[in-house]
Short mmCIF file of C-alpha atoms and ligand atoms in Angstrom, two decimals:
data_model
loop_
_atom_site.label_atom_id
_atom_site.label_comp_id
_atom_site.label_asym_id
_atom_site.label_seq_id
_atom_site.Cartn_x
_atom_site.Cartn_y
_atom_site.Cartn_z
CA MET K 1 9.37 -77.07 -38.07
CA SER K 2 11.65 -75.32 -40.86
CA LYS K 3 15.26 -75.75 -40.74
CA SER K 4 15.89 -71.83 -39.90
CA ALA K 5 13.21 -72.24 -36.89
CA SER K 6 15.10 -74.85 -35.43
CA THR K 7 18.51 -73.03 -35.67
CA PHE K 8 16.71 -70.07 -34.52
CA ILE K 9 15.41 -71.93 -31.18
CA ALA K 10 18.67 -73.49 -30.56
CA LYS K 11 20.72 -70.48 -30.96
CA SER K 12 18.37 -68.24 -29.01
CA THR K 13 18.39 -70.96 -26.12
CA VAL K 14 21.88 -70.68 -25.61
CA LYS K 15 22.30 -66.99 -26.11
CA ALA K 16 19.47 -66.07 -23.58
CA ALA K 17 21.11 -67.99 -20.94
CA ASN K 18 24.51 -66.50 -21.63
CA LEU K 19 24.86 -63.52 -18.87
CA ASP K 20 28.12 -62.14 -20.29
CA HIS K 21 26.30 -61.57 -23.37
CA ARG K 22 23.45 -59.87 -21.61
CA ARG K 23 25.67 -57.50 -19.44
CA LYS K 24 27.55 -56.52 -22.74
CA ILE K 25 24.42 -55.58 -24.69
CA ASN K 26 22.78 -54.00 -21.68
CA PHE K 27 25.92 -52.10 -20.99
CA ASN K 28 25.62 -50.85 -24.90
CA ILE K 29 22.13 -50.24 -25.13
CA ASN K 30 21.94 -48.29 -21.81
CA LYS K 31 24.47 -45.97 -23.35
CA TYR K 32 22.39 -45.52 -26.33
CA ASN K 33 19.33 -45.04 -24.05
CA ALA K 34 21.07 -42.24 -22.20
CA VAL K 35 21.61 -40.01 -25.24
CA VAL K 36 18.50 -40.50 -27.37
CA PRO K 37 16.39 -38.38 -25.13
CA GLN K 38 18.54 -35.56 -25.22
CA ALA K 39 18.70 -35.54 -29.36
CA LYS K 40 15.09 -35.81 -29.32
CA LEU K 41 15.00 -32.40 -27.81
CA GLN K 42 15.98 -30.65 -31.03
CA PHE K 43 12.77 -31.29 -32.53
CA ASN K 44 9.75 -28.72 -31.56
CA ASP K 45 7.24 -31.19 -31.81
CA LEU K 46 8.70 -34.74 -32.42
CA MET K 47 5.46 -36.28 -32.90
CA THR K 48 4.57 -34.05 -35.97
CA ALA K 49 7.88 -34.68 -37.49
CA ARG K 50 7.63 -38.53 -37.27
CA GLU K 51 4.07 -38.23 -38.75
CA GLN K 52 5.44 -36.07 -41.65
CA ALA K 53 8.06 -38.51 -42.30
CA LYS K 54 5.60 -41.36 -42.57
CA ILE K 55 3.62 -39.30 -44.90
CA ILE K 56 6.69 -38.55 -47.21
CA LYS K 57 7.50 -42.32 -47.32
CA TRP K 58 3.89 -43.36 -48.09
CA LYS K 59 3.86 -40.87 -50.91
CA ALA K 60 7.30 -42.29 -51.85
CA ILE K 61 6.39 -45.77 -51.86
CA GLU K 62 2.90 -45.20 -53.16
CA ASN K 63 4.66 -43.87 -56.55
CA LEU K 64 7.95 -45.90 -56.13
CA GLY K 65 8.01 -46.82 -60.31
CA ALA K 66 7.73 -43.27 -61.16
CA MET K 67 10.16 -42.08 -58.24
CA LEU K 68 12.80 -44.40 -59.31
CA GLU K 69 12.56 -43.72 -63.14
CA GLN K 70 12.85 -39.91 -61.87
CA PHE K 71 16.00 -40.71 -59.86
CA GLU K 72 17.40 -42.82 -62.80
CA LYS K 73 16.81 -39.91 -65.63
CA ASN K 74 18.21 -37.42 -63.30
CA ILE K 75 21.40 -39.02 -62.17
CA SER K 76 22.02 -40.66 -65.57
CA ALA K 77 21.93 -37.11 -66.86
CA ARG K 78 25.17 -36.32 -64.60
CA GLY K 79 26.90 -39.51 -66.24
CA ALA K 80 25.87 -42.29 -63.60
CA LYS K 81 24.89 -45.46 -65.00
CA VAL K 82 21.72 -47.14 -63.22
CA ILE K 83 21.30 -50.94 -63.07
CA TRP K 84 18.14 -52.57 -62.11
CA ALA K 85 18.54 -56.09 -60.11
CA GLU K 86 15.86 -58.32 -59.56
CA THR K 87 17.81 -60.62 -57.31
CA ALA K 88 20.71 -60.59 -55.36
CA GLU K 89 22.34 -62.84 -58.02
CA GLU K 90 21.88 -60.30 -60.63
CA ALA K 91 23.20 -57.56 -58.59
CA LEU K 92 26.32 -59.76 -57.89
CA THR K 93 26.75 -60.58 -61.66
CA GLU K 94 26.40 -56.92 -62.30
CA ILE K 95 29.01 -56.16 -59.72
CA GLY K 96 31.24 -59.12 -61.12
CA LYS K 97 31.48 -57.61 -64.62
CA ILE K 98 32.08 -54.16 -63.45
CA CYS K 99 35.12 -55.41 -61.25
CA LYS K 100 36.35 -57.43 -64.13
CA ALA K 101 36.37 -54.50 -66.43
CA LYS K 102 38.26 -52.48 -64.10
CA ASN K 103 40.65 -55.43 -63.54
CA CYS K 104 40.04 -54.82 -59.79
CA LYS K 105 42.10 -56.89 -57.00
CA THR K 106 41.02 -54.78 -54.21
CA LEU K 107 37.82 -53.10 -53.32
CA VAL K 108 36.99 -50.94 -50.38
CA LYS K 109 33.80 -50.89 -48.76
CA SER K 110 31.70 -48.86 -46.51
CA LYS K 111 28.71 -50.06 -44.09
CA SER K 112 25.91 -51.48 -46.33
CA MET K 113 23.36 -53.99 -44.74
CA VAL K 114 22.17 -54.33 -48.73
CA THR K 115 25.72 -55.84 -49.68
CA GLU K 116 25.18 -58.09 -46.54
CA GLU K 117 22.00 -59.15 -47.78
CA ILE K 118 23.40 -60.21 -51.08
CA HIS K 119 26.87 -61.79 -49.52
CA LEU K 120 28.97 -59.58 -51.54
CA ASN K 121 32.03 -60.26 -49.75
CA LYS K 122 32.02 -63.91 -50.19
CA TYR K 123 30.95 -63.67 -54.03
CA LEU K 124 34.22 -61.25 -54.31
CA ALA K 125 36.25 -63.77 -52.45
CA LYS K 126 35.47 -66.34 -54.82
CA GLN K 127 36.26 -64.02 -57.82
CA GLY K 128 39.75 -63.47 -56.12
CA ILE K 129 38.97 -59.89 -55.30
CA GLU K 130 39.90 -58.70 -51.58
CA SER K 131 37.02 -56.79 -50.28
CA VAL K 132 37.80 -54.58 -47.20
CA GLU K 133 35.26 -53.31 -44.76
CA THR K 134 36.24 -49.67 -43.98
CA ASP K 135 33.75 -49.06 -41.26
CA LEU K 136 35.40 -49.64 -37.96
CA GLY K 137 32.59 -51.85 -36.41
CA GLU K 138 32.43 -53.83 -39.61
CA TYR K 139 36.18 -54.14 -39.60
CA ILE K 140 36.00 -55.76 -36.46
CA GLN K 141 33.33 -58.05 -37.50
CA GLN K 142 35.31 -58.95 -40.78
CA LEU K 143 38.53 -59.53 -38.86
CA ASP K 144 36.65 -61.98 -36.51
CA ASP K 145 34.79 -63.50 -39.50
CA GLU K 146 31.42 -62.82 -37.93
CA PRO K 147 28.39 -61.00 -39.68
CA PRO K 148 27.17 -57.76 -38.47
CA TYR K 149 25.27 -58.31 -35.07
CA HIS K 150 23.09 -55.05 -35.39
CA ILE K 151 22.02 -53.20 -38.24
CA VAL K 152 23.62 -49.71 -37.11
CA THR K 153 26.31 -50.97 -34.59
CA PRO K 154 27.79 -54.36 -36.07
CA ALA K 155 30.27 -55.01 -33.17
CA MET K 156 27.78 -54.02 -30.46
CA HIS K 157 28.13 -57.39 -28.91
CA LYS K 158 31.66 -57.08 -28.24
CA SER K 159 33.41 -54.92 -25.34
CA LYS K 160 36.57 -52.97 -25.85
CA GLU K 161 38.41 -55.84 -24.11
CA ASP K 162 37.17 -58.33 -26.72
CA VAL K 163 38.20 -55.96 -29.66
CA ALA K 164 41.93 -55.61 -28.16
CA LYS K 165 42.22 -59.49 -27.90
CA LEU K 166 40.96 -59.88 -31.37
CA PHE K 167 43.45 -57.27 -32.86
CA ALA K 168 45.99 -58.93 -30.80
CA GLU K 169 45.24 -62.39 -32.34
CA LYS K 170 44.65 -61.31 -35.84
CA LEU K 171 46.90 -58.32 -36.34
CA GLY K 172 49.51 -59.23 -33.82
CA THR K 173 49.15 -55.86 -31.86
CA PRO K 174 50.29 -55.79 -28.32
CA GLU K 175 47.56 -57.03 -25.67
CA GLY K 176 45.38 -54.44 -24.09
CA LEU K 177 45.23 -51.56 -26.21
CA SER K 178 42.89 -48.83 -25.48
CA PRO K 179 39.97 -47.98 -28.06
CA GLN K 180 42.03 -44.88 -29.07
CA GLN K 181 44.98 -47.01 -29.94
CA LEU K 182 42.89 -49.85 -31.54
CA THR K 183 41.33 -46.97 -34.01
CA LEU K 184 44.59 -45.70 -34.90
CA VAL K 185 45.81 -49.27 -35.91
CA ALA K 186 42.53 -49.91 -38.22
CA ARG K 187 42.98 -46.39 -39.34
CA GLU K 188 46.75 -47.18 -40.52
CA LYS K 189 45.67 -50.40 -42.18
CA LEU K 190 42.74 -48.80 -44.03
CA ARG K 191 44.29 -45.94 -45.21
CA LYS K 192 46.52 -47.92 -47.56
CA LYS K 193 43.50 -49.86 -48.62
CA TYR K 194 41.82 -46.48 -50.13
CA VAL K 195 44.69 -45.76 -52.57
CA GLU K 196 45.22 -49.33 -53.60
CA ALA K 197 41.64 -50.10 -54.22
CA GLU K 198 40.12 -49.98 -57.85
CA VAL K 199 36.76 -50.00 -56.92
CA GLY K 200 34.72 -48.63 -53.98
CA VAL K 201 31.24 -49.87 -52.85
CA THR K 202 28.84 -47.83 -50.60
CA GLY K 203 25.08 -48.17 -49.63
CA ALA K 204 22.61 -45.45 -49.63
CA ASN K 205 20.78 -44.20 -46.74
CA PHE K 206 18.31 -42.35 -48.93
CA ILE K 207 18.09 -42.07 -52.95
CA ILE K 208 16.39 -38.78 -53.92
CA ALA K 209 14.48 -38.37 -57.08
CA ASP K 210 14.16 -34.83 -57.53
CA THR K 211 18.05 -34.19 -58.13
CA GLY K 212 18.83 -37.59 -59.01
CA SER K 213 21.64 -38.16 -55.89
CA ILE K 214 22.07 -40.65 -53.22
CA SER K 215 22.70 -39.92 -49.59
CA VAL K 216 25.44 -41.60 -47.54
CA THR K 217 25.31 -41.10 -43.68
CA GLU K 218 28.35 -42.20 -41.54
CA ASN K 219 30.68 -40.96 -38.55
CA GLU K 220 34.10 -42.11 -39.45
CA GLY K 221 34.54 -40.65 -43.22
CA ASN K 222 35.00 -43.82 -44.21
CA GLY K 223 32.02 -43.84 -46.62
CA ARG K 224 33.48 -40.69 -48.31
CA LEU K 225 36.99 -42.10 -48.82
CA SER K 226 35.57 -45.61 -50.18
CA CYS K 227 33.61 -43.27 -52.93
CA ALA K 228 36.13 -40.76 -53.71
CA PHE K 229 39.21 -42.41 -53.78
CA PRO K 230 38.78 -45.31 -56.17
CA LYS K 231 38.23 -44.52 -59.83
CA THR K 232 34.81 -46.44 -59.96
CA HIS K 233 32.26 -46.11 -57.48
CA ILE K 234 29.47 -48.77 -57.05
CA VAL K 235 26.50 -48.01 -55.01
CA VAL K 236 23.95 -50.90 -54.09
CA THR K 237 20.83 -49.86 -52.61
CA GLY K 238 17.53 -51.35 -51.99
CA ILE K 239 14.53 -49.73 -54.21
CA GLU K 240 12.66 -48.72 -50.83
CA LYS K 241 15.39 -46.11 -49.84
CA ILE K 242 13.84 -43.38 -52.36
CA LEU K 243 12.68 -40.07 -51.16
CA PRO K 244 10.90 -37.35 -53.24
CA SER K 245 13.06 -34.55 -52.54
CA LEU K 246 16.60 -33.15 -51.63
CA THR K 247 14.49 -30.95 -49.28
CA ASP K 248 13.10 -34.00 -47.47
CA LEU K 249 16.86 -34.69 -46.05
CA SER K 250 16.08 -31.70 -43.40
CA LEU K 251 13.73 -34.14 -41.77
CA PHE K 252 15.32 -37.53 -42.42
CA LEU K 253 18.78 -36.68 -41.50
CA PRO K 254 17.94 -35.56 -37.91
CA LEU K 255 15.32 -38.25 -37.53
CA LEU K 256 18.12 -40.90 -38.60
CA SER K 257 20.69 -39.49 -36.43
CA THR K 258 18.58 -38.98 -33.42
CA PHE K 259 16.80 -42.64 -33.26
CA GLY K 260 19.92 -44.28 -34.78
CA THR K 261 22.71 -43.23 -32.43
CA GLY K 262 21.25 -40.31 -30.22
CA GLN K 263 23.16 -37.66 -32.22
CA LYS K 264 21.66 -34.47 -33.31
CA VAL K 265 23.29 -34.99 -36.65
CA THR K 266 25.64 -37.78 -37.74
CA VAL K 267 29.25 -36.76 -38.24
CA TYR K 268 29.57 -37.03 -42.07
CA ASN K 269 26.51 -36.57 -44.43
CA THR K 270 27.39 -36.87 -48.14
CA ILE K 271 25.17 -36.22 -51.41
CA ILE K 272 26.41 -37.71 -54.41
CA SER K 273 24.81 -36.73 -57.74
CA GLY K 274 26.91 -38.55 -60.31
CA PRO K 275 30.82 -39.27 -60.97
CA LYS K 276 33.40 -36.43 -61.18
CA GLN K 277 32.04 -33.90 -63.51
CA LYS K 278 34.34 -32.13 -66.48
CA ASN K 279 34.86 -29.06 -63.99
CA GLU K 280 35.76 -31.14 -60.87
CA ALA K 281 39.20 -32.01 -59.47
CA ASP K 282 37.98 -34.90 -57.37
CA GLY K 283 35.86 -37.91 -57.41
CA PRO K 284 35.60 -41.14 -59.31
CA GLU K 285 35.66 -41.40 -62.89
CA GLU K 286 32.67 -43.68 -62.93
CA MET K 287 29.63 -44.50 -60.78
CA TYR K 288 27.08 -46.99 -61.16
CA VAL K 289 23.97 -47.42 -59.02
CA ILE K 290 22.50 -50.89 -58.64
CA LEU K 291 18.84 -50.67 -57.45
CA LEU K 292 17.89 -53.97 -55.84
CA ASP K 293 14.42 -55.62 -55.46
CA ASN K 294 15.60 -59.07 -53.98
CA GLY K 295 11.73 -59.36 -52.59
CA ARG K 296 10.82 -55.97 -51.81
CA THR K 297 8.01 -55.93 -54.39
CA ASN K 298 6.25 -58.85 -52.33
CA LEU K 299 6.15 -56.23 -49.37
CA LEU K 300 4.91 -53.76 -51.90
CA ALA K 301 2.13 -56.25 -53.34
CA ASN K 302 0.20 -56.34 -50.00
CA PRO K 303 -1.15 -52.84 -48.86
CA LYS K 304 -0.90 -53.67 -45.49
CA THR K 305 3.01 -55.02 -45.36
CA ARG K 306 4.03 -52.21 -47.69
CA GLU K 307 4.47 -49.90 -44.82
CA ALA K 308 7.78 -51.99 -43.82
CA LEU K 309 9.33 -50.25 -46.84
CA TYR K 310 9.09 -47.03 -45.04
CA CYS K 311 12.25 -48.28 -42.69
CA ILE K 312 15.13 -46.10 -42.74
CA ARG K 313 17.34 -48.77 -40.83
CA CYS K 314 17.88 -46.45 -37.78
CA GLY K 315 18.08 -49.79 -35.38
CA ALA K 316 15.83 -48.03 -32.73
CA CYS K 317 13.40 -51.11 -32.66
CA LEU K 318 16.00 -53.69 -32.02
CA ASN K 319 17.32 -51.63 -28.98
CA ALA K 320 13.84 -51.31 -27.64
CA CYS K 321 12.66 -55.00 -28.29
CA PRO K 322 12.85 -57.48 -25.09
CA VAL K 323 13.52 -60.40 -27.51
CA TYR K 324 16.40 -58.98 -29.05
CA LYS K 325 17.98 -57.62 -25.82
CA ASN K 326 17.98 -61.33 -24.53
CA ILE K 327 18.81 -63.20 -27.59
CA GLY K 328 21.10 -60.99 -29.66
CA GLY K 329 21.32 -60.24 -33.49
CA HIS K 330 23.06 -63.69 -34.40
CA SER K 331 20.33 -65.89 -33.21
CA TYR K 332 18.16 -64.64 -35.93
CA ASP K 333 20.46 -65.94 -38.69
CA THR K 334 19.34 -63.51 -40.90
CA THR K 335 20.66 -60.12 -42.41
CA TYR K 336 18.07 -57.97 -40.78
CA SER K 337 17.33 -58.84 -37.20
CA GLY K 338 14.88 -57.57 -34.31
CA PRO K 339 11.46 -56.42 -35.01
CA ILE K 340 12.01 -55.08 -38.42
CA GLY K 341 13.89 -58.18 -39.43
CA SER K 342 11.17 -60.12 -38.34
CA VAL K 343 8.73 -58.50 -40.31
CA ILE K 344 10.64 -58.25 -43.56
CA THR K 345 12.77 -61.36 -43.62
CA PRO K 346 9.68 -63.94 -44.33
CA HIS K 347 8.80 -61.82 -47.58
CA LEU K 348 12.25 -61.19 -48.77
CA LYS K 349 13.29 -64.67 -48.32
CA ASN K 350 10.54 -67.41 -47.90
CA LEU K 351 7.50 -67.06 -45.75
CA LYS K 352 7.40 -70.95 -44.73
CA GLU K 353 10.97 -70.99 -43.73
CA TYR K 354 10.91 -67.86 -41.84
CA LYS K 355 7.61 -67.56 -40.47
CA HIS K 356 8.71 -68.30 -36.90
CA LEU K 357 10.30 -64.89 -36.62
CA SER K 358 6.93 -63.42 -36.31
CA TYR K 359 6.39 -65.50 -33.32
CA ALA K 360 9.71 -64.24 -31.80
CA SER K 361 7.91 -61.15 -30.25
CA SER K 362 6.08 -60.46 -26.90
CA LEU K 363 3.78 -58.18 -28.97
CA CYS K 364 4.41 -55.33 -26.35
CA GLY K 365 4.48 -52.79 -29.20
CA ASN K 366 7.80 -51.07 -28.00
CA CYS K 367 9.23 -51.47 -31.33
CA THR K 368 6.10 -49.34 -32.81
CA GLU K 369 6.43 -47.02 -30.04
CA VAL K 370 9.93 -46.30 -30.82
CA CYS K 371 9.94 -46.16 -34.92
CA PRO K 372 10.79 -42.62 -36.27
CA VAL K 373 8.71 -43.38 -39.19
CA ARG K 374 5.78 -44.96 -37.28
CA ILE K 375 5.62 -48.15 -38.67
CA ASN K 376 3.02 -50.35 -37.04
CA LEU K 377 5.73 -53.42 -36.41
CA HIS K 378 3.84 -55.20 -33.79
CA GLU K 379 0.84 -55.45 -36.07
CA LEU K 380 2.81 -56.55 -39.30
CA LEU K 381 4.07 -59.35 -37.11
CA LEU K 382 0.34 -60.45 -36.59
CA GLU K 383 -0.12 -59.82 -40.71
CA ASN K 384 2.81 -62.08 -40.95
CA ARG K 385 1.13 -65.08 -38.67
CA TYR K 386 -1.99 -64.44 -40.43
CA GLU K 387 -0.52 -64.83 -43.75
CA ALA K 388 1.16 -67.85 -42.68
CA VAL K 389 -2.04 -69.58 -41.32
CA GLN K 390 -3.70 -68.49 -44.57
CA GLU K 391 -1.18 -70.49 -46.68
CA GLY K 392 -1.87 -73.33 -44.27
CA ASP K 393 1.24 -73.24 -42.64
CA SER K 394 0.13 -74.21 -39.14
CA GLY K 395 0.45 -77.78 -37.51
CA VAL K 396 -2.66 -80.30 -37.31
CA ALA K 397 -2.50 -80.11 -33.35
CA GLU K 398 -2.81 -76.26 -33.58
CA ARG K 399 -5.65 -76.02 -36.13
CA VAL K 400 -7.76 -78.58 -34.05
CA ALA K 401 -7.00 -76.87 -30.98
CA TRP K 402 -8.05 -73.48 -32.19
CA LYS K 403 -11.40 -75.17 -33.72
CA MET K 404 -12.32 -76.51 -30.38
CA TRP K 405 -11.36 -73.43 -28.79
CA LYS K 406 -13.81 -71.50 -31.19
CA LEU K 407 -16.47 -74.14 -30.69
CA SER K 408 -16.52 -74.11 -27.20
CA SER K 409 -16.20 -70.08 -26.52
CA LEU K 410 -19.13 -69.76 -28.89
CA LYS K 411 -21.47 -72.09 -26.77
CA ARG K 412 -21.77 -72.00 -22.99
CA SER K 413 -23.05 -75.42 -22.63
CA MET K 414 -19.78 -76.69 -24.12
CA MET K 415 -17.79 -74.71 -21.72
CA ASN K 416 -19.61 -76.11 -18.77
CA MET K 417 -19.19 -79.69 -19.95
CA SER K 418 -16.19 -80.72 -18.02
CA ASN K 419 -14.51 -79.57 -14.82
CA GLY K 420 -11.27 -77.50 -14.27
CA ASN K 421 -9.26 -80.58 -13.99
CA THR K 422 -10.18 -82.25 -17.39
CA LYS K 423 -9.85 -78.79 -19.14
CA SER K 424 -6.67 -78.28 -17.99
CA LYS K 425 -5.44 -81.98 -18.98
CA VAL K 426 -6.70 -81.26 -22.55
CA VAL K 427 -5.16 -78.03 -23.12
CA ASN K 428 -1.98 -78.77 -21.67
CA THR K 429 -1.89 -81.93 -23.84
CA LEU K 430 -2.87 -80.02 -27.00
CA PHE K 431 -0.75 -77.01 -26.39
CA LYS K 432 2.50 -78.87 -25.87
CA GLY K 433 4.65 -76.30 -27.54
CA TRP K 434 3.18 -73.58 -25.10
CA THR K 435 3.82 -75.56 -22.09
CA LYS K 436 7.55 -76.69 -22.91
CA ASN K 437 8.86 -73.14 -21.65
CA ARG K 438 6.02 -72.37 -19.43
CA ALA K 439 4.15 -73.42 -16.34
CA ASP K 440 1.10 -75.66 -17.49
CA LEU K 441 -2.17 -73.73 -17.72
CA HIS K 442 -4.61 -74.38 -14.69
CA PHE K 443 -8.34 -73.77 -15.21
CA SER K 444 -10.52 -72.94 -12.21
CA GLU K 445 -12.43 -75.72 -10.86
CA LYS K 446 -15.86 -74.26 -11.25
CA THR K 447 -17.64 -72.94 -14.68
CA PHE K 448 -18.14 -69.33 -14.77
CA ASN K 449 -21.78 -70.16 -14.86
CA GLU K 450 -21.18 -71.89 -11.66
CA MET K 451 -19.53 -69.05 -9.91
CA TRP K 452 -22.05 -66.68 -11.07
CA LYS K 453 -24.95 -68.66 -9.86
CA GLU K 454 -23.25 -69.04 -6.32
CA LYS K 455 -22.83 -65.19 -6.30
CA GLU K 456 -26.29 -64.62 -7.11
CA LYS K 457 -27.31 -67.10 -4.51
CA HIS K 458 -25.42 -65.25 -1.87
CA LYS K 459 -27.08 -61.72 -2.86
CA LEU K 460 -30.44 -63.33 -1.81
S1 SF4 G 1 11.44 -50.07 -38.34
FE1 SF4 G 1 11.35 -48.14 -37.43
S2 SF4 G 1 12.54 -48.24 -35.89
FE2 SF4 G 1 13.07 -50.18 -36.93
S3 SF4 G 1 14.80 -49.86 -38.01
FE3 SF4 G 1 13.27 -49.24 -39.22
S4 SF4 G 1 12.98 -47.19 -39.06
FE4 SF4 G 1 14.10 -47.75 -37.33
#
């Protein structure tokens, strides 16, 4: 078993038994479940909208190289610099170079899972740069020295009481503050940082080929402040965020807000097409866009797993997943958790080390059911399992067990060879892993043949 697999099992075993954790998660996911159906009503024909979104993403991903080059050409024409990074290390080195050139001491950052993926904050801390998370949920997580718990709602596992306690401990605020008071405290702290910061970093919800723009969606205005106040704006984005045209946003923005947070439209939707232009008064003087691969082309290489690149990171599959709801986001110990995380992480990182995630599923298909871009998530989990077996990543006992199963399933005489007791003993011994957390399997005393013969006899 890989190190990541044992960590996953240990953490999820503890979390699954933590009733307080389950209560908080259920509370927050229930709030989400109450508003999503309302937001869905804004679509005349939701299924057609989802299918259309899937087709647009299919087109974008099938032509990924050309689309990205079109984006580069168009945004470069407006003064932005595009940097292609194959790995996390390359992206970090480029960010480090820009920060050094700008003599950066403080950097403000809006919520971005890609920067979590490359561990940007850790890297910046080593360079002596203070990186401040400006999204409230991320700010809470940074204060608590914890990674995000969920790709959309980073502090979903914390109650308002937990946050009030954290602020009192870390910021010295009076105990028991209300959510409004806590927000005002964070606001006051963060406003100063936007003014101080030399560099602002954002992600991108979408990158748009035909206009050379990036689209950033958020509810707090912190993304806008992070990219507009500092003199230098760095965008870090995965290459899969591409959309062919600006007009596609009219479909993707409401889909993202509906499935992500149950809003008709997110509060702030910003489209940025380069740094401040000659005739403009506001905005950064320089803009860099880092296009990150970091394993995404591994998903692209296989026509089956390629579909995972359609993901718009709405988080709906996490909220719908019975496994996620029990073990929570941190048990996965990966940047992307839940069903989509289990699908993409083995390809972004290492199949051997992370193949266990593909088994952390009941294969109920709820994730596929709720995905706005109709990614066949549960089938992709099966594809990962298939790939792992093809690469020889299955234990000897498992291989022997399945061989025996196949042999006996194809031959009735073998099935009839022993009685139920012997079969139960053999199967429960060979499938020890299965019975560790489940009741033993019990085979019927009589074989199917025997039962059939008896039935036929009674008919006479
Ligand atoms: S896979 Fe689908 S449901 Fe899950 S985060 Fe991505 S877009 Fe949302």
